[in-house]
PDB file of C-alpha atoms in Angstrom:
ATOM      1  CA  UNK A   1     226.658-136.367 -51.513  1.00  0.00           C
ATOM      2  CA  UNK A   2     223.506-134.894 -49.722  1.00  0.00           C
ATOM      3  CA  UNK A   3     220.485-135.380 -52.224  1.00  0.00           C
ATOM      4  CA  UNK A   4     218.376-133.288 -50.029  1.00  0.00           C
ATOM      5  CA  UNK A   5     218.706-129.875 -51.252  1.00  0.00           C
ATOM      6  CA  UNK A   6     215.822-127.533 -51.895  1.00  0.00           C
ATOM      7  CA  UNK A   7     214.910-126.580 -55.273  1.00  0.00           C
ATOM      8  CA  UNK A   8     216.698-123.064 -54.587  1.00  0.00           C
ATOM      9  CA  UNK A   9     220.157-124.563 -53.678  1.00  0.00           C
ATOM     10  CA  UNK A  10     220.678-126.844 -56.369  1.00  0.00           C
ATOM     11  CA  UNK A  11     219.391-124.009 -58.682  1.00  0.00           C
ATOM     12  CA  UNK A  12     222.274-122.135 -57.033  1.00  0.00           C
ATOM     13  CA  UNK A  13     224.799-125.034 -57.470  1.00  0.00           C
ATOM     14  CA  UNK A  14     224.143-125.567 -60.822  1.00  0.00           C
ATOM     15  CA  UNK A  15     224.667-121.580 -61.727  1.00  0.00           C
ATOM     16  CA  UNK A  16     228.172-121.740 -59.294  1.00  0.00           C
ATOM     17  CA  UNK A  17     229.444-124.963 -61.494  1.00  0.00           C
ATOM     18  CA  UNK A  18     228.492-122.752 -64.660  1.00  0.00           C
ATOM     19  CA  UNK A  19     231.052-119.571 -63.327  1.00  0.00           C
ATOM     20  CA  UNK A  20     234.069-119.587 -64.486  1.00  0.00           C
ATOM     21  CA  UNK A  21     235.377-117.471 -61.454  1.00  0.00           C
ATOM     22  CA  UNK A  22     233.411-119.347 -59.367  1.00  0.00           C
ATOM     23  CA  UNK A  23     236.089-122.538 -57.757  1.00  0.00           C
ATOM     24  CA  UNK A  24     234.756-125.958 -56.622  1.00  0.00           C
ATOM     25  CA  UNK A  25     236.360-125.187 -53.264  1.00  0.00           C
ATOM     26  CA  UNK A  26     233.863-122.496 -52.988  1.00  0.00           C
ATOM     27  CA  UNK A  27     230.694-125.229 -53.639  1.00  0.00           C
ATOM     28  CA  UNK A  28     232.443-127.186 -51.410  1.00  0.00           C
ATOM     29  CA  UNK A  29     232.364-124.577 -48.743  1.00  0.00           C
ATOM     30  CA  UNK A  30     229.276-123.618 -48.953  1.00  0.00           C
ATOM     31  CA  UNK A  31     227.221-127.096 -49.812  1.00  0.00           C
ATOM     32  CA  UNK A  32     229.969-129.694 -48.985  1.00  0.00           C
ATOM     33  CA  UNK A  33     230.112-131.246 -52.107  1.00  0.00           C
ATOM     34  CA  UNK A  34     233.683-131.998 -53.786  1.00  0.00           C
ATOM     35  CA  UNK A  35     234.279-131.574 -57.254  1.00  0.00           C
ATOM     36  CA  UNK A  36     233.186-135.202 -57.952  1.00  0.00           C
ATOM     37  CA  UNK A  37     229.693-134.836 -56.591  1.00  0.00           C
ATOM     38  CA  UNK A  38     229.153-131.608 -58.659  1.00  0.00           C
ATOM     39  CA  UNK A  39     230.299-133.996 -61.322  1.00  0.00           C
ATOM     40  CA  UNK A  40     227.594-136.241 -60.590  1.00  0.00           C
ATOM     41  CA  UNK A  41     224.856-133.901 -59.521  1.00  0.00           C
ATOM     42  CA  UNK A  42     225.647-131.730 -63.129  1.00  0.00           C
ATOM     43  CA  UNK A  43     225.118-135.283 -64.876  1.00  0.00           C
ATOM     44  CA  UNK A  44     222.004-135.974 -63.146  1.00  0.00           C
ATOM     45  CA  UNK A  45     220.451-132.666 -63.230  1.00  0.00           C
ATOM     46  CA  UNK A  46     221.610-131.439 -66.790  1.00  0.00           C
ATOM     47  CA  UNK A  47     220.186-132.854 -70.023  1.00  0.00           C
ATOM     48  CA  UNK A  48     223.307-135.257 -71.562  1.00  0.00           C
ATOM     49  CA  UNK A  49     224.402-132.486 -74.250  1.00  0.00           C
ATOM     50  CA  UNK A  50     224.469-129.478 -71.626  1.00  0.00           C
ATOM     51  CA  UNK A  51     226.706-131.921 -69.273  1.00  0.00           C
ATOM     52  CA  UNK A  52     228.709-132.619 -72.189  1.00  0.00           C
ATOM     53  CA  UNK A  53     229.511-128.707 -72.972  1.00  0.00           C
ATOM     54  CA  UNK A  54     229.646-128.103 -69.092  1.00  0.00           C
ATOM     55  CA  UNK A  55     232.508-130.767 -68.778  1.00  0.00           C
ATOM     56  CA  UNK A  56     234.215-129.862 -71.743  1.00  0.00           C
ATOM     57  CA  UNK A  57     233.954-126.026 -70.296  1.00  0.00           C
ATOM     58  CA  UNK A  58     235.607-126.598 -67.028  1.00  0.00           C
ATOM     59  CA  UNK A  59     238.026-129.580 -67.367  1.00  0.00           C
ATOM     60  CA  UNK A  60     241.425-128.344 -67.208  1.00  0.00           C
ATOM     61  CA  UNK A  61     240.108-124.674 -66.785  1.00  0.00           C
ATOM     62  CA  UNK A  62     242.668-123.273 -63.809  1.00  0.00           C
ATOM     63  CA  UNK A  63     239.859-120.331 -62.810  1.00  0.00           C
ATOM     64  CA  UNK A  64     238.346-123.459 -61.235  1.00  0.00           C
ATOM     65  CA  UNK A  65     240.425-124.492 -59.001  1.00  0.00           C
ATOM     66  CA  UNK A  66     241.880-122.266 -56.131  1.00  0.00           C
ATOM     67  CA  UNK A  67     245.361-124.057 -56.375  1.00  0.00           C
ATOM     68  CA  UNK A  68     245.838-123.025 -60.270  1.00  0.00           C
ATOM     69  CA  UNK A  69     244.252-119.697 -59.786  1.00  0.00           C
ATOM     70  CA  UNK A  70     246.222-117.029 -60.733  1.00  0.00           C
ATOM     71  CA  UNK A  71     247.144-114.787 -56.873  1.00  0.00           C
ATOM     72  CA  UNK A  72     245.808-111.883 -59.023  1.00  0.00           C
ATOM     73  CA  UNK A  73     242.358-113.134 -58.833  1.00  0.00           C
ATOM     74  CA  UNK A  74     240.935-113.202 -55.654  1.00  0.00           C
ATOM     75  CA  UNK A  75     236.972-112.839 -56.050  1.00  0.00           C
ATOM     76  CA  UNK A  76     234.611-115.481 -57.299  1.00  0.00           C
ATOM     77  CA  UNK A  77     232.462-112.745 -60.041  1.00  0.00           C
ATOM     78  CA  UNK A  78     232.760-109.876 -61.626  1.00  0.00           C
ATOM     79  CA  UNK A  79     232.029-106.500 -59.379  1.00  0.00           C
ATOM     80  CA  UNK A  80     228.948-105.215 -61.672  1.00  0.00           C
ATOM     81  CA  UNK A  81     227.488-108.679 -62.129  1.00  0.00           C
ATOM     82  CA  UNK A  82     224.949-108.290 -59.351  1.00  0.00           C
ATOM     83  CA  UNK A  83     224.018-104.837 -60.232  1.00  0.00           C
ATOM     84  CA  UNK A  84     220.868-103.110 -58.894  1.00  0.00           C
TER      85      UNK A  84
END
């Protein structure tokens, strides 16, 4: 796991983890970190009870992981979430 990220990027990780629509595969991508270093980098940025309600929010939730994705979904947000 690269620990070297500006304050910006693991701002933007940490929101990404938070998505629902948003997959691992897509953190991966984009900052090369599986789903067990968001795991670890959620634990060590997040205060104990927000990990705690982020883990129990994403374990075994399908919209997180491109294989269990339904093929009907094929974007990572809503289209009026980054309104103007």
């Amino acid at each position: 796991m690269n620990d070297t990220f500006s304050a910006a990027d693991l701002s933007r990780i940490i929101e990404m983890a938070w998505e629902d629509r948003t997959p691992f595969e897509a953190i991966a991508r984009l900052y090369g970190l599986g789903e067990p270093d968001v795991i670890k980098l959620m634990r060590r940025e997040l205060k104990p009870g927000s990990f705690r309600l982020w883990r129990t929010r994403v374990s075994g939730r399908s919209s997180k992981h491109l294989k269990l994705r339904h093929p009907d979904i094929s974007r990572a947000y809503c289209p009026t979430q980054y309104k103007r």
